[in-house]
PDB file of C-alpha atoms in Angstrom:
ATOM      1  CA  UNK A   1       0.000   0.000   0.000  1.00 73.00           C
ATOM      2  CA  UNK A   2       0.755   3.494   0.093  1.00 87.00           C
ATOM      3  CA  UNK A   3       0.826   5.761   2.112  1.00 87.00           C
ATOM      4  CA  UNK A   4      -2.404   8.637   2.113  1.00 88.00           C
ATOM      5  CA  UNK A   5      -0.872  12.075   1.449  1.00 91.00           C
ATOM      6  CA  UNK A   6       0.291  14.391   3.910  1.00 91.00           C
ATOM      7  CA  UNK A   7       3.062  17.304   4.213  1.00 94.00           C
ATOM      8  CA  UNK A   8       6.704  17.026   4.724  1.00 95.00           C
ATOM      9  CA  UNK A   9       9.091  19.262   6.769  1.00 95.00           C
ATOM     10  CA  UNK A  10      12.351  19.327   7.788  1.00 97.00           C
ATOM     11  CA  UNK A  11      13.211  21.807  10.564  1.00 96.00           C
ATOM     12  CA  UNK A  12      16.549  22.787  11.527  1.00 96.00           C
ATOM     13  CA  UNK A  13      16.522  23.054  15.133  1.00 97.00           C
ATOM     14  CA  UNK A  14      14.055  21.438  17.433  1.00 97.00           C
ATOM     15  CA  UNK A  15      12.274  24.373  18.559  1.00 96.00           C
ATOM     16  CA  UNK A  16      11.545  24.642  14.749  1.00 96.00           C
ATOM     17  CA  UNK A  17      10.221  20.711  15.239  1.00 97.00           C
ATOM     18  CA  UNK A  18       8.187  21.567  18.034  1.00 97.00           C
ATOM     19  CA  UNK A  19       6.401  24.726  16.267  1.00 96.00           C
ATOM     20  CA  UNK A  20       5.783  22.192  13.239  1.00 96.00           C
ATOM     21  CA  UNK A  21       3.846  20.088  15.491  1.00 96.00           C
ATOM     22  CA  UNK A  22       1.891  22.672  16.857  1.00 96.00           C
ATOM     23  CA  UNK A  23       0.932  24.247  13.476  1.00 95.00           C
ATOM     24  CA  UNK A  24      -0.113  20.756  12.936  1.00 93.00           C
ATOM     25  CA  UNK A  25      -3.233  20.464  15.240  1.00 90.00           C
ATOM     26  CA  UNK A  26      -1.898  17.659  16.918  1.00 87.00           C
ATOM     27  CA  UNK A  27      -1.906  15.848  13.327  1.00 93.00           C
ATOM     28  CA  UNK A  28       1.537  15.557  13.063  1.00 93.00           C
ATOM     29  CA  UNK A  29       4.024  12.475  13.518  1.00 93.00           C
ATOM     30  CA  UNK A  30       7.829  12.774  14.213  1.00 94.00           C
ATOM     31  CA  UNK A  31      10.384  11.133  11.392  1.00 91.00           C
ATOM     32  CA  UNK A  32      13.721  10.070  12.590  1.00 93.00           C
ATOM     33  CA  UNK A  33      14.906   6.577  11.703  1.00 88.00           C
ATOM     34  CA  UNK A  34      11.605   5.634  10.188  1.00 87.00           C
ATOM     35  CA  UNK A  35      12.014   1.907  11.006  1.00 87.00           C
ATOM     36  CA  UNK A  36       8.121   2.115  12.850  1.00 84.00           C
ATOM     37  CA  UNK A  37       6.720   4.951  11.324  1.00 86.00           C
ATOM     38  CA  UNK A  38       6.979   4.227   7.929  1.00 86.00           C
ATOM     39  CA  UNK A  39       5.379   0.888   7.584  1.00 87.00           C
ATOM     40  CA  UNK A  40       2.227   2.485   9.805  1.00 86.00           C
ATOM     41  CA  UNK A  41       2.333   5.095   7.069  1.00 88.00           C
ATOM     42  CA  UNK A  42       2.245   2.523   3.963  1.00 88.00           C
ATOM     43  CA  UNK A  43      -0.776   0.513   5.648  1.00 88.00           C
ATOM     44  CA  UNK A  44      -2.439   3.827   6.653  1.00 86.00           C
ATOM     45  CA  UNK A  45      -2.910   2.810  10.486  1.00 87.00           C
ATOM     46  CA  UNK A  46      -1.599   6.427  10.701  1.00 86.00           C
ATOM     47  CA  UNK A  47      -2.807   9.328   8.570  1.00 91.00           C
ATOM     48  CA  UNK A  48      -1.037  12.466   9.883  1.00 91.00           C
ATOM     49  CA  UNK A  49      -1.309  15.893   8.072  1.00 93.00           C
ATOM     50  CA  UNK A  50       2.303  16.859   8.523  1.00 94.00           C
ATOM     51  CA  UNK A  51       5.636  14.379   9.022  1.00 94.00           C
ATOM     52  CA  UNK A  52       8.096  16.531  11.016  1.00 96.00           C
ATOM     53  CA  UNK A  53      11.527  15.073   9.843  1.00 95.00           C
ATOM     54  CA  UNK A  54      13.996  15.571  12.621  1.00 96.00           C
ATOM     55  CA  UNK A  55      16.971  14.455  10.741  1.00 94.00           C
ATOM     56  CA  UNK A  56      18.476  17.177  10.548  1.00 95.00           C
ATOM     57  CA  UNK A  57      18.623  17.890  13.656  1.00 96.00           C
ATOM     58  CA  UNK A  58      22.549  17.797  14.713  1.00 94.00           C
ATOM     59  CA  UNK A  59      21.763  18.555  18.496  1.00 96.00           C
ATOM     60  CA  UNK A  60      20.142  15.184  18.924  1.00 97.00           C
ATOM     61  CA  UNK A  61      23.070  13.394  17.073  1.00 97.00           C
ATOM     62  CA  UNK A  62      25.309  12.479  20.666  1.00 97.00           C
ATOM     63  CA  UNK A  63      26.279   9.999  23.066  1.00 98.00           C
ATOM     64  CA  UNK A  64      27.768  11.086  26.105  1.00 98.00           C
ATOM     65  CA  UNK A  65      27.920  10.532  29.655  1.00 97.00           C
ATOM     66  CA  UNK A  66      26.848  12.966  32.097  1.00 97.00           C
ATOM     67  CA  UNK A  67      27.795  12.022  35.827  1.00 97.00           C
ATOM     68  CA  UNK A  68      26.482   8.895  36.553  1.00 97.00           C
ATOM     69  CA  UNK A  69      23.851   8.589  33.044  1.00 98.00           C
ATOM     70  CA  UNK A  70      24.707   7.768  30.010  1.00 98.00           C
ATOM     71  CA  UNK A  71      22.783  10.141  27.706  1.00 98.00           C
ATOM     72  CA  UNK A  72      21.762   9.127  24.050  1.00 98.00           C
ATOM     73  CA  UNK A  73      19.878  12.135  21.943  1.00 98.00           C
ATOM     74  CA  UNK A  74      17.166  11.187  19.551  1.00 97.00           C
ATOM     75  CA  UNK A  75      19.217  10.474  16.367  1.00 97.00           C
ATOM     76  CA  UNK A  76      21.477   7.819  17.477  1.00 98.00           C
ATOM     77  CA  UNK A  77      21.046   4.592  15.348  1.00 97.00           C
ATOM     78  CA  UNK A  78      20.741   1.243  17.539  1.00 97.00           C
ATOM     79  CA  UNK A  79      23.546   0.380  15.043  1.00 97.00           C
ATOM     80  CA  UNK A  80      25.600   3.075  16.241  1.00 97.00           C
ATOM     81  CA  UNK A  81      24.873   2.439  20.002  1.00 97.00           C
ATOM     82  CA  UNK A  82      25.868  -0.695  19.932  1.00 96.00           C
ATOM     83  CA  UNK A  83      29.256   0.292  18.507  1.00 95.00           C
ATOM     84  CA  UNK A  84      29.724   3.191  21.113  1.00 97.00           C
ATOM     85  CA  UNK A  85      32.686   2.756  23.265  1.00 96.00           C
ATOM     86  CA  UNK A  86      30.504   4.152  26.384  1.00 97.00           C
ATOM     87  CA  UNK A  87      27.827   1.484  25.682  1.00 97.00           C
ATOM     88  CA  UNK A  88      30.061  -0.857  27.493  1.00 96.00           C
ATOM     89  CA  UNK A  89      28.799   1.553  30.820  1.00 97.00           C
ATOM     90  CA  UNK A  90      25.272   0.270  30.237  1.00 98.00           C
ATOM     91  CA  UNK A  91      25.914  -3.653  30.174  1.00 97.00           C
ATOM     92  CA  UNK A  92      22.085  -4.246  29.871  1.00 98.00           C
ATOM     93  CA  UNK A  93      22.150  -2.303  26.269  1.00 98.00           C
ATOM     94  CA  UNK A  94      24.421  -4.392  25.195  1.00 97.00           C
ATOM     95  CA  UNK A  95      22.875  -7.653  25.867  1.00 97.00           C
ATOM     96  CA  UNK A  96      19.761  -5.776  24.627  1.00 97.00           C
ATOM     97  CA  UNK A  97      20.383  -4.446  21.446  1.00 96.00           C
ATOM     98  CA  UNK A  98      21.887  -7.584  19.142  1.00 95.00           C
ATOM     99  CA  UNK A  99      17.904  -9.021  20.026  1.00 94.00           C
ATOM    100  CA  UNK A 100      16.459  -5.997  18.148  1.00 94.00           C
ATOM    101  CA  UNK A 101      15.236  -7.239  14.215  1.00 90.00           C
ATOM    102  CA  UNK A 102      18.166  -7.490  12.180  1.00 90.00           C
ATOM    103  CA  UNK A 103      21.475  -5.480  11.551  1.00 89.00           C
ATOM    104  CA  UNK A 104      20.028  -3.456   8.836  1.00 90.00           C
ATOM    105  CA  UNK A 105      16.859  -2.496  10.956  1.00 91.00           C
ATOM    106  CA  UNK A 106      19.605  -1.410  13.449  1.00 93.00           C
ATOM    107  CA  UNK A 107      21.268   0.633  11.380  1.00 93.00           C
ATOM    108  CA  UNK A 108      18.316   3.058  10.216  1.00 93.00           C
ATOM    109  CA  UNK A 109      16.618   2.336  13.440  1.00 95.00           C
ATOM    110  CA  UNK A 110      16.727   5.031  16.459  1.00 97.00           C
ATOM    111  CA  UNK A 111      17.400   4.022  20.142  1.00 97.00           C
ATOM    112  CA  UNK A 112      14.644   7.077  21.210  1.00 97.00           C
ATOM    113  CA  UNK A 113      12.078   6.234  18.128  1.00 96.00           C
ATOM    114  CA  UNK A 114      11.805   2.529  19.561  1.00 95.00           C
ATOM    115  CA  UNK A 115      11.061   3.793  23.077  1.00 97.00           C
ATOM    116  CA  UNK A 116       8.730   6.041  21.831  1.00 95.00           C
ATOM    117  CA  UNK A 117       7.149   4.074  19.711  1.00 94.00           C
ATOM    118  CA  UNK A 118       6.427   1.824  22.900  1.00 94.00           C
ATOM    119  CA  UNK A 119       5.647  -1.799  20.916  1.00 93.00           C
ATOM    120  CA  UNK A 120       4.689  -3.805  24.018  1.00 93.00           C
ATOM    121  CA  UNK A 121       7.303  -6.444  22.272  1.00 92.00           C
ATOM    122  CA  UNK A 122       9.820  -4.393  22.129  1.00 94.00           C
ATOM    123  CA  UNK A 123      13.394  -4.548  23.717  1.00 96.00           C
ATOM    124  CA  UNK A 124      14.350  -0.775  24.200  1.00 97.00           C
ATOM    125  CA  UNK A 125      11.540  -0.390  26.695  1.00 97.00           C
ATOM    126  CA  UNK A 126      12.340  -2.913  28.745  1.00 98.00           C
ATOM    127  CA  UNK A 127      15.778  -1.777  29.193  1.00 98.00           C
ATOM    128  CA  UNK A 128      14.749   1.644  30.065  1.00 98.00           C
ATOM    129  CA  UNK A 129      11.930   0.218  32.913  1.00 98.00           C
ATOM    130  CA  UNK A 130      14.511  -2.512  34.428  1.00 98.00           C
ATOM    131  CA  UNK A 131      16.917   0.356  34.125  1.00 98.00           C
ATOM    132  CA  UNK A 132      14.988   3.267  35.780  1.00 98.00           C
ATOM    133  CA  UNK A 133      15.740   5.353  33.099  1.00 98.00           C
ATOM    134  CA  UNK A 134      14.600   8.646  32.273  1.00 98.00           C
ATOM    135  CA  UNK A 135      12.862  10.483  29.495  1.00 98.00           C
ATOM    136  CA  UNK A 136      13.799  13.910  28.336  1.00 98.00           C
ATOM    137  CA  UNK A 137      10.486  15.328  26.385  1.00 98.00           C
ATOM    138  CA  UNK A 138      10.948  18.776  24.339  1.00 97.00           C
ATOM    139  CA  UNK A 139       7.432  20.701  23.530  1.00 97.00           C
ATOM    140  CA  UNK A 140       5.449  23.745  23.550  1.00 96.00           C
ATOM    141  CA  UNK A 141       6.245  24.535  27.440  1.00 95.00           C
ATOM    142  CA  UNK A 142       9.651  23.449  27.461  1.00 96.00           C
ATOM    143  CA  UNK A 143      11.774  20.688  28.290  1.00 96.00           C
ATOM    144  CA  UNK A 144      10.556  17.925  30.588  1.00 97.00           C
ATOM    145  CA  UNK A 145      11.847  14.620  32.367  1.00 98.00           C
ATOM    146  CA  UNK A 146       9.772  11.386  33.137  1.00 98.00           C
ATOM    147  CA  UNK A 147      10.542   8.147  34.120  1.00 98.00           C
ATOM    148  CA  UNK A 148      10.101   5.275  32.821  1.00 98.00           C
ATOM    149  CA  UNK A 149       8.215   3.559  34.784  1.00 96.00           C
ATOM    150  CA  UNK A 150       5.447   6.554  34.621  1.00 97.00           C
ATOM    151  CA  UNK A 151       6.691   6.906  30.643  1.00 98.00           C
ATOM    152  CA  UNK A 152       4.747   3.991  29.149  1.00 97.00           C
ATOM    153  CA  UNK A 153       0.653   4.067  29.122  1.00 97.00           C
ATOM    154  CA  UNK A 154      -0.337   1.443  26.987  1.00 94.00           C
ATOM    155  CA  UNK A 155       0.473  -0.223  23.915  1.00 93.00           C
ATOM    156  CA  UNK A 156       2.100   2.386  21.369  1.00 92.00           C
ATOM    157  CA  UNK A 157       1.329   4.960  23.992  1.00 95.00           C
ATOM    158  CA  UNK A 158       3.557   7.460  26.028  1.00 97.00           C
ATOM    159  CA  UNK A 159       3.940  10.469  27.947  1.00 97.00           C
ATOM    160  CA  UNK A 160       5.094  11.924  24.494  1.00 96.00           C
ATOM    161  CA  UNK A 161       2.158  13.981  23.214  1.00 95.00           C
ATOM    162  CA  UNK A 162       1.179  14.938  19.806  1.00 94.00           C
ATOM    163  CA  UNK A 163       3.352  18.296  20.152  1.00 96.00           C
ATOM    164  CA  UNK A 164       6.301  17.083  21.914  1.00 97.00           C
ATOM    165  CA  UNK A 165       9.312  15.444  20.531  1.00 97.00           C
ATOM    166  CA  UNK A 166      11.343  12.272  22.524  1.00 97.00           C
ATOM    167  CA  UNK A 167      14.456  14.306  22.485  1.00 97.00           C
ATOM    168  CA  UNK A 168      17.219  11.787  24.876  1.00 98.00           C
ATOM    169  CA  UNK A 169      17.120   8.698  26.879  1.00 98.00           C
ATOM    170  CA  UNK A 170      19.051   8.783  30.304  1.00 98.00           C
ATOM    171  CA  UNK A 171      20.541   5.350  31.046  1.00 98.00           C
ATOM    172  CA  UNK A 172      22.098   4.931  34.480  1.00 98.00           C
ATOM    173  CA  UNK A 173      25.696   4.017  34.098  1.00 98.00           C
ATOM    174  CA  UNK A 174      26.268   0.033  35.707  1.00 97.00           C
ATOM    175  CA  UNK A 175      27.466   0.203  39.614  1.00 92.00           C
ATOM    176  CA  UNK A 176      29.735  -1.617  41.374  1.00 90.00           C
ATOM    177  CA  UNK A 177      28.918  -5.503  41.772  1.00 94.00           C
ATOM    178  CA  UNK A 178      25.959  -5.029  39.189  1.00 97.00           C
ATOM    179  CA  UNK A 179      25.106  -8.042  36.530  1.00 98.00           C
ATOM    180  CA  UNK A 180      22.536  -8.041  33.840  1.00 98.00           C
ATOM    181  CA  UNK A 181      20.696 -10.579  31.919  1.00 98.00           C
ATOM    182  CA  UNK A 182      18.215 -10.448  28.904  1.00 98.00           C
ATOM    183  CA  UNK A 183      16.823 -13.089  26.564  1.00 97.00           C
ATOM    184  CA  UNK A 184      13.422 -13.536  24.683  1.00 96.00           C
ATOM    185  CA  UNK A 185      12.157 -16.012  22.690  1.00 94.00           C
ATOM    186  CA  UNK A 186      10.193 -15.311  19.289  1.00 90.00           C
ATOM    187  CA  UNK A 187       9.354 -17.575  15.882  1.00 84.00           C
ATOM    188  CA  UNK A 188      12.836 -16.572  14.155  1.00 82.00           C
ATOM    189  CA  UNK A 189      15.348 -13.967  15.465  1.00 81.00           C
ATOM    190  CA  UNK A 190      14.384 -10.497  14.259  1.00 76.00           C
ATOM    191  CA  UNK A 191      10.560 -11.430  15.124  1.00 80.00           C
ATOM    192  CA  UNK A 192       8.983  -9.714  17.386  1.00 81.00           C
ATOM    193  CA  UNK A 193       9.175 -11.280  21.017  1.00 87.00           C
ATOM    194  CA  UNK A 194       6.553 -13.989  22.153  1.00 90.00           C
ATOM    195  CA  UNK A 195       7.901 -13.078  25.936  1.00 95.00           C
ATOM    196  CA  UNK A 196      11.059 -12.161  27.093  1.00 97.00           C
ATOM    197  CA  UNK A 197      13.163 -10.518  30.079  1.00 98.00           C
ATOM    198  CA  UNK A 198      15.723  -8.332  31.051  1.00 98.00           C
ATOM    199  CA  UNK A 199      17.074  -8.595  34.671  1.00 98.00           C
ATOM    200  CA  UNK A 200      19.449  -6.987  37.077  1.00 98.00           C
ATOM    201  CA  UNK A 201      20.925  -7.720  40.192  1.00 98.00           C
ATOM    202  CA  UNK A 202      23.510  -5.882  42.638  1.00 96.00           C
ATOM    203  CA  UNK A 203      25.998  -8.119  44.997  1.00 95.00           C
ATOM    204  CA  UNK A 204      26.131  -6.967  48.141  1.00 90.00           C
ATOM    205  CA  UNK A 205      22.090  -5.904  49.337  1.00 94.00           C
ATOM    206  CA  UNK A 206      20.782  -8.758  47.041  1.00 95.00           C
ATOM    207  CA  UNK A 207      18.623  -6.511  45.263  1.00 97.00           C
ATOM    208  CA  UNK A 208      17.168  -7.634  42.279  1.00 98.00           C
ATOM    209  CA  UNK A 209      14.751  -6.481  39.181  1.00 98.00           C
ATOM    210  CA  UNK A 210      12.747  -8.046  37.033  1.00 98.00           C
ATOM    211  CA  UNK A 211      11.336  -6.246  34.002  1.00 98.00           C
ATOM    212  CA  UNK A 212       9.007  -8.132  31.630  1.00 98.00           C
ATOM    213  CA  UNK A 213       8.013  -7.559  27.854  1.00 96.00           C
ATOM    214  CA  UNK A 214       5.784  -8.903  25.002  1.00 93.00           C
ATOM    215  CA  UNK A 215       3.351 -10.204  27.751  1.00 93.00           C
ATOM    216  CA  UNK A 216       1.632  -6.724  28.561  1.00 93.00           C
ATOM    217  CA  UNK A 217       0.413  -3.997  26.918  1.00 94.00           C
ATOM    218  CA  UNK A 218       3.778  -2.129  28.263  1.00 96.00           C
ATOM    219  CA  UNK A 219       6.762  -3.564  30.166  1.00 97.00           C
ATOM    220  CA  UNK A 220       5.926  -4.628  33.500  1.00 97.00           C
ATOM    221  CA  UNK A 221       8.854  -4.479  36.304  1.00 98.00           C
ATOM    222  CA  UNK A 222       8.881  -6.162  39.813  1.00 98.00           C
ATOM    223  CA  UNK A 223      11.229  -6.102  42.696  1.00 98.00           C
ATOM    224  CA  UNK A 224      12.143  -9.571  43.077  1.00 98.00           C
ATOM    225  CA  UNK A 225      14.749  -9.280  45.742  1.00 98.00           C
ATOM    226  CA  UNK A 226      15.353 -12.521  47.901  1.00 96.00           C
ATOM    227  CA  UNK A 227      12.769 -14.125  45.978  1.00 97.00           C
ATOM    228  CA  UNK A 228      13.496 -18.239  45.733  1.00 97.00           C
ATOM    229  CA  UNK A 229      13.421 -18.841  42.192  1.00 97.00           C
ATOM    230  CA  UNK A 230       9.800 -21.106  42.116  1.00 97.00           C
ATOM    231  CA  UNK A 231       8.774 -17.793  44.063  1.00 98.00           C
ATOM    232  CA  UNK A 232       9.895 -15.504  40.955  1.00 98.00           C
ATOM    233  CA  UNK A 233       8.668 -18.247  38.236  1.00 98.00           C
ATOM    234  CA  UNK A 234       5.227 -17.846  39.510  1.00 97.00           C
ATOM    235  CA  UNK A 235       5.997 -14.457  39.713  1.00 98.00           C
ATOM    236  CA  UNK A 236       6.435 -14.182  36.205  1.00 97.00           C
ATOM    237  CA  UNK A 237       3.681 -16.175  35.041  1.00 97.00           C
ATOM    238  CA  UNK A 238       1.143 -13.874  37.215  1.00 96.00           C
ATOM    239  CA  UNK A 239       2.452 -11.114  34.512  1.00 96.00           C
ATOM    240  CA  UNK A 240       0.893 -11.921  31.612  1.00 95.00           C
ATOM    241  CA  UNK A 241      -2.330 -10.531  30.596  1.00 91.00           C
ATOM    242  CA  UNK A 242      -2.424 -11.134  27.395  1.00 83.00           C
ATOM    243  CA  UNK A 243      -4.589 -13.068  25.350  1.00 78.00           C
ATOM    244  CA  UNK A 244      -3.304 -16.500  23.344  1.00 74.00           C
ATOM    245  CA  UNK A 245      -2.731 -15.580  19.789  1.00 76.00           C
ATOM    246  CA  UNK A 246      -1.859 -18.044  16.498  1.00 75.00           C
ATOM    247  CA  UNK A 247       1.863 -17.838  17.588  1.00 77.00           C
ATOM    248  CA  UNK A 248       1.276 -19.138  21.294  1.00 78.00           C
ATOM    249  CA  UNK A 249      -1.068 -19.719  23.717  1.00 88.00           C
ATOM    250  CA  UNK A 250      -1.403 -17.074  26.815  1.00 91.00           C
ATOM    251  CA  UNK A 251      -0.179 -20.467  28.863  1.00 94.00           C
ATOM    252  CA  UNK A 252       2.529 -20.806  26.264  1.00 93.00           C
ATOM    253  CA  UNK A 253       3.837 -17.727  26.877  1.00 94.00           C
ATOM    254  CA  UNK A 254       3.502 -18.115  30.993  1.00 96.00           C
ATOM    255  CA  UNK A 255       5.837 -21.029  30.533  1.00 96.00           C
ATOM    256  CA  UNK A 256       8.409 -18.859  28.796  1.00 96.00           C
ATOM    257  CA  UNK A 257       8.336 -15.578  30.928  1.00 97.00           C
ATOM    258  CA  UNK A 258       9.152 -18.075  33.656  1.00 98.00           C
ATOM    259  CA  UNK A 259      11.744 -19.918  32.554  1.00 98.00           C
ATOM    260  CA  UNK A 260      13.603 -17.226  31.143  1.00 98.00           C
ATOM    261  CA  UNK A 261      13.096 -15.127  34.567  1.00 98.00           C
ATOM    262  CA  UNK A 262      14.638 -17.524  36.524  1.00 98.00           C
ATOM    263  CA  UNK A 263      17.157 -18.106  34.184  1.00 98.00           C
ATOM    264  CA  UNK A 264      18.333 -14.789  33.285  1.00 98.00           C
ATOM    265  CA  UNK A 265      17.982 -13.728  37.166  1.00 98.00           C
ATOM    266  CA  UNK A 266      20.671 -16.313  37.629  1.00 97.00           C
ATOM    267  CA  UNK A 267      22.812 -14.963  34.817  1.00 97.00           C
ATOM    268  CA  UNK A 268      22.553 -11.408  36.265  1.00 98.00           C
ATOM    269  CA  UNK A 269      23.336 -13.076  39.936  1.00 97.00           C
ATOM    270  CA  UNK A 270      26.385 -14.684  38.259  1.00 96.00           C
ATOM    271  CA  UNK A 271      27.812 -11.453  36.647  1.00 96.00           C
ATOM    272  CA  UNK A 272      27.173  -9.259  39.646  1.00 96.00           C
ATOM    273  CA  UNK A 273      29.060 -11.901  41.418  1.00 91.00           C
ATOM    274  CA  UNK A 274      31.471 -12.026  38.919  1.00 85.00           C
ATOM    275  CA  UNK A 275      31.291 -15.276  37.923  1.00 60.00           C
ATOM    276  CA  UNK A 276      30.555 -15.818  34.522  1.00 53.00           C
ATOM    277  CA  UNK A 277      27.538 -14.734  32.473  1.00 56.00           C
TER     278      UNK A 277
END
């Protein structure tokens, strides 16, 4: 299909961005890597009047860390990311990040579009809610931070309204004695995940995260801390609420959120610990 018409700018600053959006009525969509909006476009789930291209928007083009966060602006390609020498500060990205479609997908593909996009399947999320990340929001009133865990409403729905652009993602930088683990499990790699988890654990206080995806309508995150691992299995079941589809029953996918909790909370426990991963 194609996609119904609409009009095309190309500011050069984001203020300019966030004025386009406003002109628009709340009818516009943001364009940066294109990797979700486009094929919404071509099947016409999404009609807007204006697409506000932010590519050329050099001031969200960085990585850089910024005391203890590592801070990645809007236009950073997973692809690049995952190449970034201060990556390696956010150990969960890295496990995260390889699970996301394929290499090509990553490399058009926008670490802040996939959060904001907010595809209950998606990996980015996750990281950010098992994280505690934060959210830095640009629109009419100014500049904004959320949370994560307050960021994601729904399925495909955010704190980021129809004016406002996703402008950075604050990662905290790994601690001391900190391991991570992430794994999901879907038809064929690239696919979009039936269930999956991303975990974290610090050695010393014992305290440990769980943060669930493709089971919800958003991720779902738990303190799991001295939790016995039949106690976080049926944990992890008790998070899905979704319904049974043609690629797996909503038992189906109970039995895979809880093995790969328990797994991947061991995996975490073993890193923190530093044992191996």
């Amino acid at each position: 299909m194609k996609a119904a018409p609409f009009a095309y700018v190309r500011p050069a600053t984001l203020d300019d961005a966030v004025a386009e959006l406003v002109r628009s009525a709340g009818e516009g969509k943001v364009l940066a890597g294109g990797q979700s909006l486009v094929p919404i476009l071509a099947m016409r789930l999404a009609r807007p009047s204006t697409v506000v291209d932010i590519g050329a928007l050099s001031e969200l083009d960085f990585v850089r860390r910024e005391g203890n966060e590592l801070v990645v602006g809007a236009l950073v390609r997973q692809r690049t990311l995952e190449g970034h020498p201060l990556a390696a500060e956010v150990p969960l990205l890295l496990l995260a990040l390889p699970w996301i479609g394929h290499r090509e997908l990553r490399s058009r593909g926008t670490v802040c579009g996939s959060i904001a996009h907010a595809d209950p399947a998606a990996e980015l999320p996750a990281v950010a809610c098992c994280l505690g990340a934060s959210l830095e929001i640009a629109g009419p009133a100014g500049r904004r931070t959320v949370a994560a865990a307050e960021f994601f409403h729904g399925a495909m729905a955010t704190s980021v309204g129809a004016e406002d652009v996703l402008a950075a993602v604050r990662f905290p930088v790994a601690g001391s004695g900190e391991g991570f683990g992430f794994a999901e499990i879907a038809r064929r790699h690239g696919d979009f995940a039936l269930a999956g988890v991303a975990t974290r654990f610090r050695a010393g206080d014992g305290e440990a995260v769980l943060t669930a995806f493709g089971v919800s309508d958003r991720p779902v995150t738990r303190d799991v801390t001295g939790l016995g691992d039949d106690e976080v299995a049926d944990l992890a079941r008790g998070l899905v609420d979704t319904a049974g589809d043609t690629h797996g029953s909503r038992e189906y996918r109970q039995r895979l959120v809880a093995a790969l909790a328990v797994r991947e909370l061991a995996r975490a426990r073993r890193a923190a610990e530093g044992g191996s991963a």
